[in-house]
PDB file of C-alpha atoms in Angstrom:
ATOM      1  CA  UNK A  19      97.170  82.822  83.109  1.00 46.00           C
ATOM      2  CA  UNK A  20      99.556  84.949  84.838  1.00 46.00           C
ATOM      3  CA  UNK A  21      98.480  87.782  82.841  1.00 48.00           C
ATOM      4  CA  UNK A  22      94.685  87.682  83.466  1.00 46.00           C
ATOM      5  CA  UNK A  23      95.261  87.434  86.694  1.00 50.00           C
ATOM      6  CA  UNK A  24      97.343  90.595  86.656  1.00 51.00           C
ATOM      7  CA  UNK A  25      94.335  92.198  84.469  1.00 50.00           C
ATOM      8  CA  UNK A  26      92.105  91.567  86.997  1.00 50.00           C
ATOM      9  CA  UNK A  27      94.294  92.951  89.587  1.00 51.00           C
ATOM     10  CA  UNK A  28      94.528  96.343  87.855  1.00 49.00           C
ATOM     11  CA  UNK A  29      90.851  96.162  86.867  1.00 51.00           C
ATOM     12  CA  UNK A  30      89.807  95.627  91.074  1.00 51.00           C
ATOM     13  CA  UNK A  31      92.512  98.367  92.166  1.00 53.00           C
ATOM     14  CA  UNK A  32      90.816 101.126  89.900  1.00 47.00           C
ATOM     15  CA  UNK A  33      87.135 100.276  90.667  1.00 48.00           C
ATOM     16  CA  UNK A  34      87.588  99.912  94.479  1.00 48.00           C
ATOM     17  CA  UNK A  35      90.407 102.331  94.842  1.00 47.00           C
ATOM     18  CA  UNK A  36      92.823  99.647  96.878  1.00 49.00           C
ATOM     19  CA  UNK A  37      96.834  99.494  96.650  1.00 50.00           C
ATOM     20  CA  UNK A  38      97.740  96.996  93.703  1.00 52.00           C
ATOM     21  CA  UNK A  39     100.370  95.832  95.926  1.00 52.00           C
ATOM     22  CA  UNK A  40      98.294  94.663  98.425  1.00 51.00           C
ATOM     23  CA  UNK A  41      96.015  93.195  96.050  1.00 49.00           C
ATOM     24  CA  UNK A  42      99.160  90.679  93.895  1.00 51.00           C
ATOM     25  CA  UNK A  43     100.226  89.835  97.675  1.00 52.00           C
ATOM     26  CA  UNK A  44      97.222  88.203  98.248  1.00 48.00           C
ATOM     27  CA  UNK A  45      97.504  85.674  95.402  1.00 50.00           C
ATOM     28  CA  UNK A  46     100.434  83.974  96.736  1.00 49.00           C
ATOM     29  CA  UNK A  47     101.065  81.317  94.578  1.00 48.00           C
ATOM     30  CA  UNK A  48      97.881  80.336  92.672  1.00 49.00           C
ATOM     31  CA  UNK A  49      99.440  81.059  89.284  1.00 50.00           C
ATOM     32  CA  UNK A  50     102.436  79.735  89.699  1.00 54.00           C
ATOM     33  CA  UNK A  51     103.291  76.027  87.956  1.00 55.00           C
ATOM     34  CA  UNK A  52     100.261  77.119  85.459  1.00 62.00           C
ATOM     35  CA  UNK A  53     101.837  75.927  82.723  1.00 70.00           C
ATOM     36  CA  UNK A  54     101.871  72.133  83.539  1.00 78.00           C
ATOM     37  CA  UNK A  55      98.072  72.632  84.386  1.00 81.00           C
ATOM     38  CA  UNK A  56      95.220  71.289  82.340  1.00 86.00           C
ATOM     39  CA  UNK A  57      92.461  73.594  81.037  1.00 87.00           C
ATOM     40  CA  UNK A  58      90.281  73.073  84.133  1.00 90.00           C
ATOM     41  CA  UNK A  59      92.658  73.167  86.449  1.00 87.00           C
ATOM     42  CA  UNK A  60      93.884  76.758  84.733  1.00 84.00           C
ATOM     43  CA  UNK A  61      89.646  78.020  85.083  1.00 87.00           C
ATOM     44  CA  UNK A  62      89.726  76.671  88.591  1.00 87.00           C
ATOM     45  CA  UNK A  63      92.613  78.601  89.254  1.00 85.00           C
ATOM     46  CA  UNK A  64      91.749  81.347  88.100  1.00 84.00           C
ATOM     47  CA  UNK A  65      88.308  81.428  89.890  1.00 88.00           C
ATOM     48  CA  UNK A  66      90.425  80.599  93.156  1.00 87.00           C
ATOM     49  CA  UNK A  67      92.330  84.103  92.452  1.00 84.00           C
ATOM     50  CA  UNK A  68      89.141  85.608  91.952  1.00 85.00           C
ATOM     51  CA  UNK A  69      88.088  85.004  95.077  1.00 89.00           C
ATOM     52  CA  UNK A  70      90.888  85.780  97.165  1.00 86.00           C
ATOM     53  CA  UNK A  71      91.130  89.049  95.206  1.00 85.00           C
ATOM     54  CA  UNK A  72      87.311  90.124  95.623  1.00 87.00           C
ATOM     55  CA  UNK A  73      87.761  89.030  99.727  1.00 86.00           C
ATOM     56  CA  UNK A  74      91.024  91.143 100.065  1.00 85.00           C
ATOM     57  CA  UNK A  75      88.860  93.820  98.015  1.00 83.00           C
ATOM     58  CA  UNK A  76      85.941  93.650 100.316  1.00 86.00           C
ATOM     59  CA  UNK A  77      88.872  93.211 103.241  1.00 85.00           C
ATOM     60  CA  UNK A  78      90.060  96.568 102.827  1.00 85.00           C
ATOM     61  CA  UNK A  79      86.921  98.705 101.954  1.00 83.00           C
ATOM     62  CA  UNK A  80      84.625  97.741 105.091  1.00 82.00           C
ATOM     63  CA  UNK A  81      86.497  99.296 107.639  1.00 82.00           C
ATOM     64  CA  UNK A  82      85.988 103.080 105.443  1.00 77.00           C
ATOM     65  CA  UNK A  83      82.531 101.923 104.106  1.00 76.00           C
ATOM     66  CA  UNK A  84      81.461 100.846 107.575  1.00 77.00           C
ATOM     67  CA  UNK A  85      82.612 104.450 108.965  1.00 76.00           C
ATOM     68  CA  UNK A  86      81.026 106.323 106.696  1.00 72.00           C
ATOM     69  CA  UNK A  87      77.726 104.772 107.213  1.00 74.00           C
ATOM     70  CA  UNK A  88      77.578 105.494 111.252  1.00 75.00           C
ATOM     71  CA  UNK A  89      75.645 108.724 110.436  1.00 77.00           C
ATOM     72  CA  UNK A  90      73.293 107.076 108.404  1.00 82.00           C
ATOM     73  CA  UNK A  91      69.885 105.679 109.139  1.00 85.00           C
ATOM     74  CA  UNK A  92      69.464 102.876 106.059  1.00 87.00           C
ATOM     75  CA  UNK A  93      66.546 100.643 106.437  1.00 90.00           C
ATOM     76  CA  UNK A  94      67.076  98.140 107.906  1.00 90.00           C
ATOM     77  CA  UNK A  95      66.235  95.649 104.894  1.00 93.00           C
ATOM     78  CA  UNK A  96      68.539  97.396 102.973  1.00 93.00           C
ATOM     79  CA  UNK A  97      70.992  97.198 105.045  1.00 90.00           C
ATOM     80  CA  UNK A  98      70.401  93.414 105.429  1.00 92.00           C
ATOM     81  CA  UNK A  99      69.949  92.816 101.532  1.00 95.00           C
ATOM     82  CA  UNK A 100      73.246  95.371 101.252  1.00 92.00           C
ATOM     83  CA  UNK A 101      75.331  92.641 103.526  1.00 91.00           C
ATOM     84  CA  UNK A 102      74.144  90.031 101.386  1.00 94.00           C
ATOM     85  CA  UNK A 103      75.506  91.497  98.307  1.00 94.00           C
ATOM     86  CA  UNK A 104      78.751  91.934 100.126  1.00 92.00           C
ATOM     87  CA  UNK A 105      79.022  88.426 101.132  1.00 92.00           C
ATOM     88  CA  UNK A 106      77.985  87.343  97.302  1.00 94.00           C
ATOM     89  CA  UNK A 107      80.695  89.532  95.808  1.00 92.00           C
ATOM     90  CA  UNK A 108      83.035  88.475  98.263  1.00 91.00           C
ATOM     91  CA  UNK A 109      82.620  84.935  96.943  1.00 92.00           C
ATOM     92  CA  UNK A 110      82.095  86.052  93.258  1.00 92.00           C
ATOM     93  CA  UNK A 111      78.695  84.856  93.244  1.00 94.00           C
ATOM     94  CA  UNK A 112      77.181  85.325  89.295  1.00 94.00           C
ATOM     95  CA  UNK A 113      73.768  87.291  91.208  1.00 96.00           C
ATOM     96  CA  UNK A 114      76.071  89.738  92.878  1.00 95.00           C
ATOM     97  CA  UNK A 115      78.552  90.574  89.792  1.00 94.00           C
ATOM     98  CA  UNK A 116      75.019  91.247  87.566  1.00 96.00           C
ATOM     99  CA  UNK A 117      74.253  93.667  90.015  1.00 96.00           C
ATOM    100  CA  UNK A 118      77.720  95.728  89.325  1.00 94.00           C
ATOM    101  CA  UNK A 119      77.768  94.395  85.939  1.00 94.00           C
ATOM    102  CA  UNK A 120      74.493  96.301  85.047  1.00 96.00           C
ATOM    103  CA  UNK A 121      75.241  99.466  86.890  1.00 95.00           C
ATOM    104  CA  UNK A 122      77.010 102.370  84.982  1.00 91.00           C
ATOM    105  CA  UNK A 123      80.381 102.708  85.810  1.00 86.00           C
ATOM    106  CA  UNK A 124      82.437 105.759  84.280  1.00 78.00           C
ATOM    107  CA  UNK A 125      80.651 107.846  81.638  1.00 75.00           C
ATOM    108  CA  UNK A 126      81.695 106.859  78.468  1.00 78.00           C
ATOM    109  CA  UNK A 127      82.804 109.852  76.124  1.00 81.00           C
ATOM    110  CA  UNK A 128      82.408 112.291  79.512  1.00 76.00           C
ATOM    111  CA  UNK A 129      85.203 115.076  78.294  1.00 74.00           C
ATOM    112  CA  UNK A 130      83.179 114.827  75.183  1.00 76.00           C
ATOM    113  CA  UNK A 131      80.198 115.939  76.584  1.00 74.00           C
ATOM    114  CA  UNK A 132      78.760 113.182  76.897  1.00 80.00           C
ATOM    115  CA  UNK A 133      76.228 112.965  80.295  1.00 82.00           C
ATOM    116  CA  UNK A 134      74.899 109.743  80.764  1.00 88.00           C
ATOM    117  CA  UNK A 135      75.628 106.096  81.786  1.00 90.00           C
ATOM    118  CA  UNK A 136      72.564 104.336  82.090  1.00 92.00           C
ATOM    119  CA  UNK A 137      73.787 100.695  82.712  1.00 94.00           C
ATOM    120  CA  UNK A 138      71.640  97.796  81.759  1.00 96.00           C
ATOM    121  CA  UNK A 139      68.079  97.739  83.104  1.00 97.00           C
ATOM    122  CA  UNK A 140      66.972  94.348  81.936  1.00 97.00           C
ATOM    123  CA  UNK A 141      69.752  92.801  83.545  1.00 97.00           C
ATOM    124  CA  UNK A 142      69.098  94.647  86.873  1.00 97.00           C
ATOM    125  CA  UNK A 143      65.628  93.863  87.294  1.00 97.00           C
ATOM    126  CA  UNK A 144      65.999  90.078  86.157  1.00 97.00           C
ATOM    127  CA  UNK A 145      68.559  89.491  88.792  1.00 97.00           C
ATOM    128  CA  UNK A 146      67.167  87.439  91.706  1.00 96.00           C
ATOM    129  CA  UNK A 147      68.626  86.434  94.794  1.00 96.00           C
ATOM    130  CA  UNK A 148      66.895  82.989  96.118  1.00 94.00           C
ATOM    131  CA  UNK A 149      68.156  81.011  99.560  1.00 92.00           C
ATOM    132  CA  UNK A 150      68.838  77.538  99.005  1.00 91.00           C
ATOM    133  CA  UNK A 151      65.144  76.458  99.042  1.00 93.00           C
ATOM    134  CA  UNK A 152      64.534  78.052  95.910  1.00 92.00           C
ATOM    135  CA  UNK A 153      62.822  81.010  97.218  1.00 95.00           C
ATOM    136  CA  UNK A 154      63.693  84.570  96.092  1.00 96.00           C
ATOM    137  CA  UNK A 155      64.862  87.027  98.862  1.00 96.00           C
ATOM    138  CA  UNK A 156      65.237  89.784  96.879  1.00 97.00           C
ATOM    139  CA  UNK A 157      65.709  91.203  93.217  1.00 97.00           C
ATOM    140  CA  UNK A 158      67.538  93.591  92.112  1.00 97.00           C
ATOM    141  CA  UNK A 159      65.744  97.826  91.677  1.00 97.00           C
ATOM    142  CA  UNK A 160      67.073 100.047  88.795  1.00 97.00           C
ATOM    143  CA  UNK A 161      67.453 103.772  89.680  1.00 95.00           C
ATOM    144  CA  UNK A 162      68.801 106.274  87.713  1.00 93.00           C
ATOM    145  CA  UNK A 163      70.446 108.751  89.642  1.00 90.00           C
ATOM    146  CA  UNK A 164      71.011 112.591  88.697  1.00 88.00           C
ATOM    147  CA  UNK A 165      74.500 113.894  89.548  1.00 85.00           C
ATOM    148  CA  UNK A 166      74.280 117.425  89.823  1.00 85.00           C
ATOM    149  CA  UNK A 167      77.357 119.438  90.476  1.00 86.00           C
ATOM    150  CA  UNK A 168      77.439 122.238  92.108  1.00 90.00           C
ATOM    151  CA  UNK A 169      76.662 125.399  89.816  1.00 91.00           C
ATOM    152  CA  UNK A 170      75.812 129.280  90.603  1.00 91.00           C
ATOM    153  CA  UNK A 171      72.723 131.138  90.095  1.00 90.00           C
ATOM    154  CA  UNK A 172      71.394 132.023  86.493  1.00 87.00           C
ATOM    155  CA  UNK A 173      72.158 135.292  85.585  1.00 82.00           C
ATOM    156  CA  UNK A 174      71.698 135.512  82.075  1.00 85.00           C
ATOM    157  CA  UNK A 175      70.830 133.011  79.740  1.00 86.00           C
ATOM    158  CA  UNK A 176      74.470 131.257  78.279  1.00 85.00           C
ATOM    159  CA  UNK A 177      75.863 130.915  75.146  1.00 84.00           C
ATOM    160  CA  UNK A 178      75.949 126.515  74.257  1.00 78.00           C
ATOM    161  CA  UNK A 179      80.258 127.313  74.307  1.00 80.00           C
ATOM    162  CA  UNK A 180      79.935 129.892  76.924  1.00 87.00           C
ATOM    163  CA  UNK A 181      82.269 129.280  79.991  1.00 87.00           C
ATOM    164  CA  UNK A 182      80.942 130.090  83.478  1.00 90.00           C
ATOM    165  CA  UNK A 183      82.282 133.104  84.806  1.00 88.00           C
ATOM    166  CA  UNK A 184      82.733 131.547  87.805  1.00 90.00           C
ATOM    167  CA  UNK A 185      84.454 128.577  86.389  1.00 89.00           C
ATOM    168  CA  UNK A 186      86.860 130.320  84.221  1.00 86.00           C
ATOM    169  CA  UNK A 187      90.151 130.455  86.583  1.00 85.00           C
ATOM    170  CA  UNK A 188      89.428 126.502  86.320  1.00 82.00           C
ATOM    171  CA  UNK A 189      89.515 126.007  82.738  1.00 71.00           C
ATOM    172  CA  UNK A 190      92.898 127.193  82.396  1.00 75.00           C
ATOM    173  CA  UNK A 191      93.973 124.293  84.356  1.00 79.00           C
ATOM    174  CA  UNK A 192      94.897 120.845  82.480  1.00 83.00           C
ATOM    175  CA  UNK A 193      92.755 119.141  84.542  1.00 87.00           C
ATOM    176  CA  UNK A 194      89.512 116.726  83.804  1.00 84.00           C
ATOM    177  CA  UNK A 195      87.497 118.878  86.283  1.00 86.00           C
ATOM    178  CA  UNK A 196      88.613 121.729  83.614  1.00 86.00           C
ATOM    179  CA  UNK A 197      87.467 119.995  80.827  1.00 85.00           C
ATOM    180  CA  UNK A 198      83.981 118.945  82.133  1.00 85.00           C
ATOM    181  CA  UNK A 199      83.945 123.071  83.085  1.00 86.00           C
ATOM    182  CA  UNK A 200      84.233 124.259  79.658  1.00 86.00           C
ATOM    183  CA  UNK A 201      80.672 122.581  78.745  1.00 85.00           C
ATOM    184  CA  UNK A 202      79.056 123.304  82.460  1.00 88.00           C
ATOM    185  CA  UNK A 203      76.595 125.387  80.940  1.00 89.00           C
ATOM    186  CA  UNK A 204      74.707 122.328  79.813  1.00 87.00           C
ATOM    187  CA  UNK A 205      74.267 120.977  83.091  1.00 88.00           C
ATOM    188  CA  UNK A 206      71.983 123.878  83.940  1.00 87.00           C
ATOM    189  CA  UNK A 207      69.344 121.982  82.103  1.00 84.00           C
ATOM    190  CA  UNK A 208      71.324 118.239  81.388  1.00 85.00           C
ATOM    191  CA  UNK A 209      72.544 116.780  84.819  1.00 86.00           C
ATOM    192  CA  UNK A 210      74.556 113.865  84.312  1.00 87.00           C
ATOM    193  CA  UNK A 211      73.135 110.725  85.174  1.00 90.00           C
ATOM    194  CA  UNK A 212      74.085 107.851  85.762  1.00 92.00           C
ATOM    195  CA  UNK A 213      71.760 104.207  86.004  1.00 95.00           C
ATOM    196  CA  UNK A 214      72.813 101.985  89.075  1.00 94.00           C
ATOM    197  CA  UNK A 215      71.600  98.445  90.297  1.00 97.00           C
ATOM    198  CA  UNK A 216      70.813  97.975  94.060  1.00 96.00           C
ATOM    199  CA  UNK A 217      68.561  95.410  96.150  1.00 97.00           C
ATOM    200  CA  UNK A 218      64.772  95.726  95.868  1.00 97.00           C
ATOM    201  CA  UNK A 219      64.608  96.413  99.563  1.00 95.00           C
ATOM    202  CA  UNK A 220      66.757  99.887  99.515  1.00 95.00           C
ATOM    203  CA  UNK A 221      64.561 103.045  98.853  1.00 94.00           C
ATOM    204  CA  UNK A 222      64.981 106.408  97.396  1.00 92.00           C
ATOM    205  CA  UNK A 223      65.812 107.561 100.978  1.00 91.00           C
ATOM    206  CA  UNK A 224      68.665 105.080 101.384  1.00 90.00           C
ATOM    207  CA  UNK A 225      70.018 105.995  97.684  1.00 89.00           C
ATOM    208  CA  UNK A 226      69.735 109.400  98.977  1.00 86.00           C
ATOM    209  CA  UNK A 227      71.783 109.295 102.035  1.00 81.00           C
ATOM    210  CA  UNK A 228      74.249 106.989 100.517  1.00 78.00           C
ATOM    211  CA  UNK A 229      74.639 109.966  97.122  1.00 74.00           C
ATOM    212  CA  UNK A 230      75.325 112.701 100.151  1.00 70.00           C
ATOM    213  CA  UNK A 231      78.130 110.512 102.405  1.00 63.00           C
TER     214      UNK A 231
END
């Protein structure tokens, strides 16, 4: 057990971009004495680091997602159905992981040329969040977002393995920002895109402000 727990530690210090150390401090000794455990008592364990993993998570982003929303005017039941989602993650509530669940995450194949990650849009829209009478308080919305990079002005119509003039210092870089340069020409006409799931209350102007922060 001590080794999916460590998984998921790596897995929640990539996706929210938190110090690992801080993260394995916070599970104290949940997996230790696993061994003489029964099967349930391993799950419930493990559901116990969970959660004291996705608080510390939710811990340490706030303060930086909280500041970078000050300049932002999201609606207000966004904002409300936005806190709500927190709070579900934060307790590893099933609703709240299908909502990150059926979002894209990194595009697969990307230094491939590949341009998309459209997550799961059944999932997304069949995801309902209900209060304890039953009734639903929101669902969740699929939007697919376009990522556009920044490019310069069409001069000439390119070649399909042309390289951006502009771009060409960067290519001879090792870099991943060198590779996706090399096949820039196709985002002239091929943005990348990328499908995410948010509550039904948020609206393109909300997505919008949040893509610009």
């Amino acid at each position: 057990m001590k080794h999916i727990c460590t998984a998921i530690t790596i897995v929640l210090c990539v996706t929210f971009e938190v110090k690992c150390q801080d993260l394995s401090s916070v599970l104290g000794n949940v997996v230790q004495n696993s061994e003489s455990m029964t099967v349930l008592e391993k799950w419930q364990s493990i559901e116990k680091s969970l959660k004291k993993l996705s608080g510390a998570v939710i811990k340490m982003s706030m303060p930086h997602v909280l500041k970078a929303s000050e300049n932002m005017n999201i609606s207000s039941p966004c904002m409300q159905e936005t806190m709500k989602l927190v709070l579900g993650i934060k307790n590893i509530k099933s609703w709240a992981f299908r909502f990150i669940d059926s979002s894209a995450k990194v595009v697969d194949g990307l230094l491939a040329g590949s341009l998309s990650s459209l997550g799961v849009y059944d999932e997304c829209i069949n995801t309902e969040v209900k209060n304890d009478k039953g009734n639903v308080l929101f669902r969740g919305k699929y939007c697919l977002m376009d990522i556009n990079l920044p490019l310069p002005p069409v001069v000439k119509p390119y070649r399909m393995d042309e390289i951006i003039p502009e771009l060409k210092n960067l290519t001879l870089s090792d870099t991943v920002m060198s590779e996706v340069a090399k096949f820039a020409t196709f985002l002239y006409a091929y943005p990348v895109k990328m499908g995410v799931c948010v509550p039904s209350g948020c609206t393109v102007e909300d997505l919008d402000q949040v893509a610009t922060m």
